[in-house]
Short mmCIF file of C-alpha atoms in Angstrom, two decimals:
data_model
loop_
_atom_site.label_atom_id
_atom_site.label_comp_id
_atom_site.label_asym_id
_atom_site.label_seq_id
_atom_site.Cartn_x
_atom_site.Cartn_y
_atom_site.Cartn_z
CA UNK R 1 93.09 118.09 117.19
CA UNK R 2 91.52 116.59 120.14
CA UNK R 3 92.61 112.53 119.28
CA UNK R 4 89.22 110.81 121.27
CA UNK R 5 87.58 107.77 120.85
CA UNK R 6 84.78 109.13 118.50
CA UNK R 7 87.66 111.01 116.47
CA UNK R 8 89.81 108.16 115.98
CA UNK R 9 86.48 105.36 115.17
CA UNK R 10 85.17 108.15 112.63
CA UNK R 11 88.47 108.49 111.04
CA UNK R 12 89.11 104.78 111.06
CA UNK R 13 85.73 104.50 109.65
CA UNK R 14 85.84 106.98 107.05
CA UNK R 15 88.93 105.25 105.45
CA UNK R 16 87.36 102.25 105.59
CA UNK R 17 84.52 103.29 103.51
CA UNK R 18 87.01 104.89 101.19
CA UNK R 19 88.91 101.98 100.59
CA UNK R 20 85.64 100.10 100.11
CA UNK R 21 84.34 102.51 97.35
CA UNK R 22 87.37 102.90 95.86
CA UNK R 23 88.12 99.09 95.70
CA UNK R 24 84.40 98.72 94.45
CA UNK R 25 84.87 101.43 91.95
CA UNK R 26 88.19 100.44 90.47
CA UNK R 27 89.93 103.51 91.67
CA UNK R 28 92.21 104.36 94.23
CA UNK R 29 90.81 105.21 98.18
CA UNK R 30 93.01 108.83 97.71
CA UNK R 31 90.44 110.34 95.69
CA UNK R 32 87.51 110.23 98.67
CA UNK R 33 89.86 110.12 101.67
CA UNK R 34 91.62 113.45 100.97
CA UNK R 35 87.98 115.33 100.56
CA UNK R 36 86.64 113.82 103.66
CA UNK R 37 89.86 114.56 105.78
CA UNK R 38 89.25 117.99 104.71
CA UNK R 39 85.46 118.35 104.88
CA UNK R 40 84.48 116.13 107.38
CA UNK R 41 87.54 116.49 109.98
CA UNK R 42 88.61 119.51 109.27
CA UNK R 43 92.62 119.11 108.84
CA UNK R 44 94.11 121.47 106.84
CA UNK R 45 95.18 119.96 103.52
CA UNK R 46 98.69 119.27 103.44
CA UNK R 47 98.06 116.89 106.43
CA UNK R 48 95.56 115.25 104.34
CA UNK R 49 97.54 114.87 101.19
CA UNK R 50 100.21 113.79 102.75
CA UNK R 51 98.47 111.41 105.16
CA UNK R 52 96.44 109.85 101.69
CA UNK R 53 99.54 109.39 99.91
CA UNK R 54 100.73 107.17 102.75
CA UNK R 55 97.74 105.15 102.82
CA UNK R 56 97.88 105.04 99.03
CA UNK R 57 101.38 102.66 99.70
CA UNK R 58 99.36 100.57 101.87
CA UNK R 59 96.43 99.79 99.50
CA UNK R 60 98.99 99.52 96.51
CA UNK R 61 100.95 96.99 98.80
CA UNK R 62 97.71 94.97 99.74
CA UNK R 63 96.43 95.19 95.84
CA UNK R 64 99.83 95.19 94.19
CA UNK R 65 100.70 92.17 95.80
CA UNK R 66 97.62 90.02 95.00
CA UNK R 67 97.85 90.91 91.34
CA UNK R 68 102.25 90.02 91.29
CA UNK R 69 101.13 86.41 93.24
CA UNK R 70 98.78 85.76 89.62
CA UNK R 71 101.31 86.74 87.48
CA UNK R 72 99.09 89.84 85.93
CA UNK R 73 101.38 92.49 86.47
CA UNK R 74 103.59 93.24 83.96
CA UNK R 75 107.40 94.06 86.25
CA UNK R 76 109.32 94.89 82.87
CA UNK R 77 106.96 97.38 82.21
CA UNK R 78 106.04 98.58 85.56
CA UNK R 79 109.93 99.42 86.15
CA UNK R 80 110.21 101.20 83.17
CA UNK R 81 107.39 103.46 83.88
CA UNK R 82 108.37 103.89 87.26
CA UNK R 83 110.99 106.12 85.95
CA UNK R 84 108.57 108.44 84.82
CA UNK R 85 106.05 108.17 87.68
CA UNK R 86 108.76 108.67 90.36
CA UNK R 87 110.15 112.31 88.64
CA UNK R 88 106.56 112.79 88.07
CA UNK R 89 105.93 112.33 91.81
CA UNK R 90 109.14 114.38 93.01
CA UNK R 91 107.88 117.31 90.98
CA UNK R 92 104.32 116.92 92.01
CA UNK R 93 105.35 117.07 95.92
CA UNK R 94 107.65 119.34 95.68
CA UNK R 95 104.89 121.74 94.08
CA UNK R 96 102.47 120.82 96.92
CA UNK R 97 105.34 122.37 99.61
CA UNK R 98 105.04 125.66 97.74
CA UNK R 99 101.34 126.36 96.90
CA UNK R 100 99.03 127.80 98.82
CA UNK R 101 96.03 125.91 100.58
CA UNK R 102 93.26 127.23 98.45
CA UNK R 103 95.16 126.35 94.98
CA UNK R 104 95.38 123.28 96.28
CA UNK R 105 91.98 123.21 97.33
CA UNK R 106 90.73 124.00 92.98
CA UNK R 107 92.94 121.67 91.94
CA UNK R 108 91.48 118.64 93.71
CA UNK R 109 87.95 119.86 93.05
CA UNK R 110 89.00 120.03 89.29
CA UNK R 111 90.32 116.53 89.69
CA UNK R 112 87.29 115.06 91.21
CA UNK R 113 85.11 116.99 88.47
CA UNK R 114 87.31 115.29 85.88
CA UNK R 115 87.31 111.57 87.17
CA UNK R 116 83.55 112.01 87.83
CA UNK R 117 83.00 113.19 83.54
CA UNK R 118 85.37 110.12 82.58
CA UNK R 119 83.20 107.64 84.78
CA UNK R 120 81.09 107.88 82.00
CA UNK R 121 83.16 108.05 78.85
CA UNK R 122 85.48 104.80 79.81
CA UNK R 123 84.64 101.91 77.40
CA UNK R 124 85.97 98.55 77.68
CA UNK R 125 86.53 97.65 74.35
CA UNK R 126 88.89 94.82 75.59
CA UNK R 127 86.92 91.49 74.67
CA UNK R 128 86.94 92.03 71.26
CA UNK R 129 90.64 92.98 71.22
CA UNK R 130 91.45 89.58 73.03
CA UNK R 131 89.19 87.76 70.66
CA UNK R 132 91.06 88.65 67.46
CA UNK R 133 94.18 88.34 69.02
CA UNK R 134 94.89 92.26 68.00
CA UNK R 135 97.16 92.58 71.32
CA UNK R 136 99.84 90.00 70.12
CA UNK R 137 99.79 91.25 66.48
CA UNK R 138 101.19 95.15 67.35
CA UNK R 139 103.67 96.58 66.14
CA UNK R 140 106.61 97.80 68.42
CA UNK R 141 108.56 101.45 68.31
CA UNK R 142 111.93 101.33 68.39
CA UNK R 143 112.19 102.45 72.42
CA UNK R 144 109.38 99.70 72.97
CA UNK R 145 111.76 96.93 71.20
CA UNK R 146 114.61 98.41 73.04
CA UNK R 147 112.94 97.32 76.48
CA UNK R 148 111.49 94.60 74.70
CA UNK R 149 108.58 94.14 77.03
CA UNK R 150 105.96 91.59 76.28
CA UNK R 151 103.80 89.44 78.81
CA UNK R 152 101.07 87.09 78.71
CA UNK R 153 98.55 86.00 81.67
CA UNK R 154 95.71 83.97 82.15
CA UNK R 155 92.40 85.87 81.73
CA UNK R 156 89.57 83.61 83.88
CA UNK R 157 86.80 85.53 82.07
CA UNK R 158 87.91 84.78 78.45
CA UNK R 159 89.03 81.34 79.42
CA UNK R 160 92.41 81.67 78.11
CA UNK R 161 95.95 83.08 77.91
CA UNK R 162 95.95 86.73 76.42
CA UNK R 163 99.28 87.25 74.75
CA UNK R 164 100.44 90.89 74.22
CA UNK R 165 102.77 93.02 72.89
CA UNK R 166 104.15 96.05 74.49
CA UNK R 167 103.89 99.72 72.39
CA UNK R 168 104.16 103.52 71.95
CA UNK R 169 106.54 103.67 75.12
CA UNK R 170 106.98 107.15 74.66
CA UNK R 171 103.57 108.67 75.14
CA UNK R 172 102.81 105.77 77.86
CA UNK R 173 105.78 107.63 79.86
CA UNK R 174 104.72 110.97 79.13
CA UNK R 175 101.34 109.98 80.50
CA UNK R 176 102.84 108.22 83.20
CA UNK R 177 104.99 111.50 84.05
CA UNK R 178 101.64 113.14 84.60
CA UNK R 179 100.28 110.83 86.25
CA UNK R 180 103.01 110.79 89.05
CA UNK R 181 103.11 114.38 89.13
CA UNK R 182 98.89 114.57 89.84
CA UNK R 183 99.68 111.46 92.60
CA UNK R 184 102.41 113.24 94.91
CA UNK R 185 100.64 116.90 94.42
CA UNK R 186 97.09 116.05 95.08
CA UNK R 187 97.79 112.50 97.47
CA UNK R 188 96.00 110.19 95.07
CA UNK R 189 97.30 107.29 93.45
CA UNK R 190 96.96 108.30 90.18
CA UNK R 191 95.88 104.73 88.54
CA UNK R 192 92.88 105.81 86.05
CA UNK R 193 94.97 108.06 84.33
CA UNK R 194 98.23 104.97 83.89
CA UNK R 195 95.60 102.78 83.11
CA UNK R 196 94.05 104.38 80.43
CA UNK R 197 97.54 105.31 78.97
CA UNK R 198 98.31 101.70 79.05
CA UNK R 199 95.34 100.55 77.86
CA UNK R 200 94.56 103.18 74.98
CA UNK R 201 98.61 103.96 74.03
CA UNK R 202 100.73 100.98 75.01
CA UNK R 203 98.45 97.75 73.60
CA UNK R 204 98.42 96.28 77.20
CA UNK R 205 95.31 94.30 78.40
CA UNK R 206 93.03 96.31 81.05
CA UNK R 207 93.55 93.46 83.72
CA UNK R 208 97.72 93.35 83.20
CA UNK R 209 97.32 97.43 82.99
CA UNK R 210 95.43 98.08 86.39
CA UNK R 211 97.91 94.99 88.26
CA UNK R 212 100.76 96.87 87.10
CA UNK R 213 99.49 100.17 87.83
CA UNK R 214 98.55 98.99 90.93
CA UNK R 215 102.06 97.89 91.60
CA UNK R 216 103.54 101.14 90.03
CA UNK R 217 101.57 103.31 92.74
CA UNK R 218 103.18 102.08 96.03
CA UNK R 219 106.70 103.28 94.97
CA UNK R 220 105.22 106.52 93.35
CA UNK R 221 103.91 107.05 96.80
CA UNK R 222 106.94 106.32 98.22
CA UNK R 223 108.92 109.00 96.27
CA UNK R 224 106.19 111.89 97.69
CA UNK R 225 106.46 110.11 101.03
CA UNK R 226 109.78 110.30 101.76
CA UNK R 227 109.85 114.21 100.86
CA UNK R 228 106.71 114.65 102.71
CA UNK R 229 108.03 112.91 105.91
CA UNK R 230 111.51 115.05 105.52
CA UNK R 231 109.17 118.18 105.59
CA UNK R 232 107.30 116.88 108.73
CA UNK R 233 104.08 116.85 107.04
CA UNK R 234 103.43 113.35 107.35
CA UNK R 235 101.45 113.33 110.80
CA UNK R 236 101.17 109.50 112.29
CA UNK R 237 98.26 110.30 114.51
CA UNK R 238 96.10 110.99 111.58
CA UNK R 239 98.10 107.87 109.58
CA UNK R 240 97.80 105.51 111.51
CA UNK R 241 93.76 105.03 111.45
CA UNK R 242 93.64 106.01 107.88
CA UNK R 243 96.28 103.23 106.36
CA UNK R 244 94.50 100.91 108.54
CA UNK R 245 90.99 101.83 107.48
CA UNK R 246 91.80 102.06 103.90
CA UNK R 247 93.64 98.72 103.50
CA UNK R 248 90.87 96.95 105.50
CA UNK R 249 88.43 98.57 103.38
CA UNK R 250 90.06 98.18 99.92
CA UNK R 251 90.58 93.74 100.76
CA UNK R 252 87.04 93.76 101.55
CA UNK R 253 86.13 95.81 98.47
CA UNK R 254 87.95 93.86 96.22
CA UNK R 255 86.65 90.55 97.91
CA UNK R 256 83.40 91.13 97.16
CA UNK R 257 84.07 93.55 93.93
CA UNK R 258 83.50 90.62 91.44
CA UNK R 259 80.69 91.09 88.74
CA UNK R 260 79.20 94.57 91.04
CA UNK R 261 80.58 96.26 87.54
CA UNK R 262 77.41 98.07 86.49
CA UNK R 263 75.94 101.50 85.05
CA UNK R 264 74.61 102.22 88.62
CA UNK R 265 77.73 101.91 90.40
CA UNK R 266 78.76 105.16 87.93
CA UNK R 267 76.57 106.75 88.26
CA UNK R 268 76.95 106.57 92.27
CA UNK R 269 80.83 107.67 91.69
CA UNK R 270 79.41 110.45 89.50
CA UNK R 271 77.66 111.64 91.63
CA UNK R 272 80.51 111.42 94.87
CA UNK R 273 82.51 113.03 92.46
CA UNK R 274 80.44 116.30 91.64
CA UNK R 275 79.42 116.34 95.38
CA UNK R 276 83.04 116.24 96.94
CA UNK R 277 84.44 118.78 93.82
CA UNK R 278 81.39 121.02 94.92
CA UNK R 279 82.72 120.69 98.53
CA UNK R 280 86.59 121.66 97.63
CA UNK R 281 85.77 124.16 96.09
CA UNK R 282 83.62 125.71 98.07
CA UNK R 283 86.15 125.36 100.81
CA UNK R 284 88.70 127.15 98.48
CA UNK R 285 86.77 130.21 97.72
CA UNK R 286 85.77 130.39 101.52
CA UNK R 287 89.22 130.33 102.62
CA UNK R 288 90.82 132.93 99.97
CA UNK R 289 87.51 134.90 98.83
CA UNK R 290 85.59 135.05 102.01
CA UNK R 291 83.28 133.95 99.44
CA UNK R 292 80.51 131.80 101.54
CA UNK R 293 78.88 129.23 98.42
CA UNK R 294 75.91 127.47 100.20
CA UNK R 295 76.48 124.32 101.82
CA UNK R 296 74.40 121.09 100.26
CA UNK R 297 73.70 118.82 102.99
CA UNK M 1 106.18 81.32 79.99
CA UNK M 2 106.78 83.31 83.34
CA UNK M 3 110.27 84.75 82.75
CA UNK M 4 111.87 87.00 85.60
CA UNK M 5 110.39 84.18 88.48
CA UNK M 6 113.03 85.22 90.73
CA UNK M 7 111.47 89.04 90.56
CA UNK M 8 108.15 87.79 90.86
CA UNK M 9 108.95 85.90 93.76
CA UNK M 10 110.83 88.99 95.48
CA UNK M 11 108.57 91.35 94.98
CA UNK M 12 105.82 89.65 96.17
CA UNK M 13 107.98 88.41 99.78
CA UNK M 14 108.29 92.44 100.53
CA UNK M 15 104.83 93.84 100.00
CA UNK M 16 103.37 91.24 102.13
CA UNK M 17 105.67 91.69 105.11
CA UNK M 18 106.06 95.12 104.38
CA UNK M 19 102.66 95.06 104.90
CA UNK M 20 102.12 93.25 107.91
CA UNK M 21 104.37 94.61 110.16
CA UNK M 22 103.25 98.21 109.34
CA UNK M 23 99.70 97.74 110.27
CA UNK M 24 101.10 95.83 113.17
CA UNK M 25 102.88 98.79 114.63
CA UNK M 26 100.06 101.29 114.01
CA UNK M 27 97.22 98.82 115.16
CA UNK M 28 99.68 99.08 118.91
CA UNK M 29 99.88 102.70 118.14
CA UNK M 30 96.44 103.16 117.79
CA UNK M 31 95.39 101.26 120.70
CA UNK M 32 97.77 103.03 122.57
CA UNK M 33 96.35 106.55 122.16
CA UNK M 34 93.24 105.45 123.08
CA UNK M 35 94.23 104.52 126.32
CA UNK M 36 95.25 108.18 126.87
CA UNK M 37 93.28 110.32 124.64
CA UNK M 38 94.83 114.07 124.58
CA UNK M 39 94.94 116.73 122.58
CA UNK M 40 97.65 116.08 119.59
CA UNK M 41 99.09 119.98 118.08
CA UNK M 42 99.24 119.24 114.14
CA UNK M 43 101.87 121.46 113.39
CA UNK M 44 105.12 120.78 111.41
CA UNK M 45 107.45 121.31 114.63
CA UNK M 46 105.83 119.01 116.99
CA UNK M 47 105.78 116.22 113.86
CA UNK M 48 109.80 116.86 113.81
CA UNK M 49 110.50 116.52 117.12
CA UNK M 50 110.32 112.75 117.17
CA UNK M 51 112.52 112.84 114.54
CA UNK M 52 115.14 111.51 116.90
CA UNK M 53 116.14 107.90 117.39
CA UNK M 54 116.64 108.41 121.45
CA UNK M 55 112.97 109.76 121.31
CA UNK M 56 111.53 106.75 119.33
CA UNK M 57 113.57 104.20 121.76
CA UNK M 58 112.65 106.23 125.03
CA UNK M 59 108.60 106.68 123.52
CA UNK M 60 108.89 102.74 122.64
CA UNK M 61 109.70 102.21 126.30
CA UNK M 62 106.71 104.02 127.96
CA UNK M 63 104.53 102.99 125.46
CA UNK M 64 104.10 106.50 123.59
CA UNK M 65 101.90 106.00 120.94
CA UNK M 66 103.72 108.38 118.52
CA UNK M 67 106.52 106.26 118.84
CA UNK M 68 104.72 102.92 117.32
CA UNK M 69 103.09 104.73 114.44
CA UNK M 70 106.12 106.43 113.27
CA UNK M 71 107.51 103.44 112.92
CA UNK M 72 104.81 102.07 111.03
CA UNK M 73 104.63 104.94 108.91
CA UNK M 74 108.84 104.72 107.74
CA UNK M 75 107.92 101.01 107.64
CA UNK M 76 105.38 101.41 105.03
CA UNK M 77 107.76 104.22 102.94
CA UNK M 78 110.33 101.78 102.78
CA UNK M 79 108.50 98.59 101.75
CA UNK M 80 108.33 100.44 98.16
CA UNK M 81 112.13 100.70 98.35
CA UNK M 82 112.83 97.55 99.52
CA UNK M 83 110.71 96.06 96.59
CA UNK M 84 112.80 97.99 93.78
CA UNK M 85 116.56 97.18 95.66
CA UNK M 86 115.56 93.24 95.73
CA UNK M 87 114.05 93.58 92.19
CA UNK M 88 117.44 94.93 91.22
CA UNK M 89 119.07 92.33 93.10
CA UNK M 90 116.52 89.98 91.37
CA UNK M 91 116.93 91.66 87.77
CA UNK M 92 120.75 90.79 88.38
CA UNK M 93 120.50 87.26 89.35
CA UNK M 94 118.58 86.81 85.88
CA UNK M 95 121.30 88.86 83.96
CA UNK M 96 119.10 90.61 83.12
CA UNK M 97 121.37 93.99 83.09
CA UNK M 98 119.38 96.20 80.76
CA UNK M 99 116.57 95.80 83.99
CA UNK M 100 118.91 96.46 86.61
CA UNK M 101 119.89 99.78 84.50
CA UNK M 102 116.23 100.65 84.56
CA UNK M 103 115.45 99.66 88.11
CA UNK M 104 118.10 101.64 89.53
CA UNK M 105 117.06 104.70 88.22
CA UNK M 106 114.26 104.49 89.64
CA UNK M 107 116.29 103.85 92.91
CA UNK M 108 118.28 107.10 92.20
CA UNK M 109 114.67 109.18 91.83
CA UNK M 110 114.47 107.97 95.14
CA UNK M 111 117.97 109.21 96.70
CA UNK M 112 117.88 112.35 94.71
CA UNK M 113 114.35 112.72 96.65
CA UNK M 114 116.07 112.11 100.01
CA UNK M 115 119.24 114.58 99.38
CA UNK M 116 116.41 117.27 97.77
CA UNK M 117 114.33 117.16 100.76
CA UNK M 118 117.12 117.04 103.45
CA UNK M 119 119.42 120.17 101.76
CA UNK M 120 117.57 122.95 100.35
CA UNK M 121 113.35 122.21 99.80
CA UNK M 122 112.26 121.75 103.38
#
């Protein structure tokens, strides 16, 4: 890799962007970094996942922290599920030592496929939750009582403190396993799928779900990080410009993120989705196949 | 009703200067390699070989950008670490025992990762 001035600005621009759309979109920057790294500059794509998952600790410091300063996330419940995320993670990297490039290649595109289909099936059926006070009134298992986690936090567009009751900790660390196991295989934080198990499984509010899932993510990444460095993977030159892109990008994204919410933004991730699963996995059946899929744009 | 303000309060300490210094390092490391640009090998060996604490002090001394953004990089892996041994620290401040059980295994996923990785996987 020749490291020049126009490499290095692309790069840093690149994971700027990503960290912009991904802020913008509510996801993670992992998800369009590790495509472009691998379409765009052409490094093979251990480097990349590797180099994303390191980035991923930046952005989940930058967000994490914001969201632990107001109180949103939820610690007792983070830790907990941190068990299951870290194994996850261990697993998921150690898998990503042993499989070939091209498997890796499929399972990113089917990845990207899958986040682009849910883009449209998510529903935020929180407001009327909050309104009838449904998240205080649940019911706990008996591991969820165990832990006893609870929390409450101030919700600025309801006007008022949402009280809520933690739930069905089982499932919510099954899904949490999986989620772990995706982040340190594929280099991607992994949030949508911890949110959604929070959200849908464990009675927690979206807004205490995604701060705690933000903070959850940085020592996820950590776990796949520290086994990725130990392999020599991690390569700083690449890094370096990425973490610093993708942080910039995701405080800017989530500066001016506020009501951007919409159907059009969507359908624009949609879209990036189908286009950069396209791209994977025409790069997969290139490298294995010799099988030549025509290039869009 | 903020319980666990201690935690809170720790966590939020090590993120943000965990997050500082590491862009600090590889914004000097970055600048640094574009005084010189060259062509970097991406392979597994040359990433190892500055695996070595006289090569990090020596590249620190004639300004070798590898040198700066390695750092940066184990700085960022271990602001994630640091977080969950103060939050165990913080968890035992509180008395809040059944916590520090749960935080530390989460610290032990971590070690097991480290022995895993240095005997055996790699």
């Amino acid at each position: 890799m020749y490291y020049s001035y126009e490499y290095v600005f692309a790069l840093l621009g690149a994971a700027s962007l990503a960290g912009l759309l991904g802020a913008l979109l509510g996801v993670g920057g992992g998800i369009f970094i590790v495509p472009v790294m691998v379409l765009a500059f052409r490094l093979p794509v251990k480097i990349a996942v590797a180099a994303s998952i390191v980035s991923v600790i930046a952005t989940s410091n930058a967000g994490g922290s914001k969201y632990v300063d107001q109180r949103i996330t939820n610690l007792r419940l983070g830790m907990f599920l941190e068990i299951a995320t870290t194994i996850g993670a261990l697993s998921g990297s150690i898998l990503a030592l042993y499989l070939s490039e091209w498997v890796m290649l499929m399972l990113f595109s089917g990845l990207l496929a899958y986040m682009g289909y849910t883009a449209f099936v998510t529903r935020r059926l929180d407001d009327a939750r909050i309104a009838s006070g449904a998240f205080a009134a649940a019911r706990q298992d008996r591991l969820s009582a165990f832990l006893d986690i609870s929390g409450d936090y101030y919700d600025q567009a309801a006007g008022r403190t949402v009280e809520y009751v933690v739930t069905g900790a089982p499932i919510g660390a099954a899904i949490s396993y999986l989620a772990g196991m995706a982040s340190g295989l594929l280099g991607v934080g992994g949030g949508v799928l911890k949110v959604s198990a929070m959200n849908q499984h464990m009675n927690v509010p979206m807004k205490a779900a995604v701060g705690t899932s933000k903070l959850m993510i940085g020592v996820t990444a950590a776990v796949s990080s520290i086994l990725f460095f130990l392999a020599g993977l991690i390569h700083f030159y690449v890094v370096a410009p990425v973490a610093i892109g993708t942080t910039t990008g995701a405080t800017i994204g989530t500066m001016i993120m506020n009501r951007l919410h919409s159907a059009y933004l969507k359908w624009l991730f949609a879209v990036l989705m189908a286009y950069l699963s396209y791209g994977m996995l025409a790069k997969a059946l290139a490298i294995h196949f010799g099988l030549h899929l025509p290039v869009l744009v | 009703m903020i319980q666990e303000e201690n935690v809170y309060v720790g966590v939020y300490k090590v993120l943000m200067a965990g997050m500082a210094l590491s862009t600090l390092f590889f914004i000097v490391g970055v600048v640094l390699s574009l005084a010189h640009p060259a062509v970097v090998p991406l392979n597994r060996d040359w990433i190892r070989a500055h695996y070595h604490w006289s090569v990090v002090l020596s590249g620190f001394a004639h300004g070798d950008p590898a040198s700066y953004m390695l750092t940066g990089t184990l700085l960022l892996i271990l602001t994630p670490v640091m977080r969950v041994i103060v939050s165990i620290y913080a968890f035992f401040i509180d008395k809040d025992y059944k916590y520090v059980v749960v935080t530390s295994i989460v610290l032990l996923v971590m070690v097991l990762t480290v022995i895993l990785a240095r005997f055996g996987l790699t």
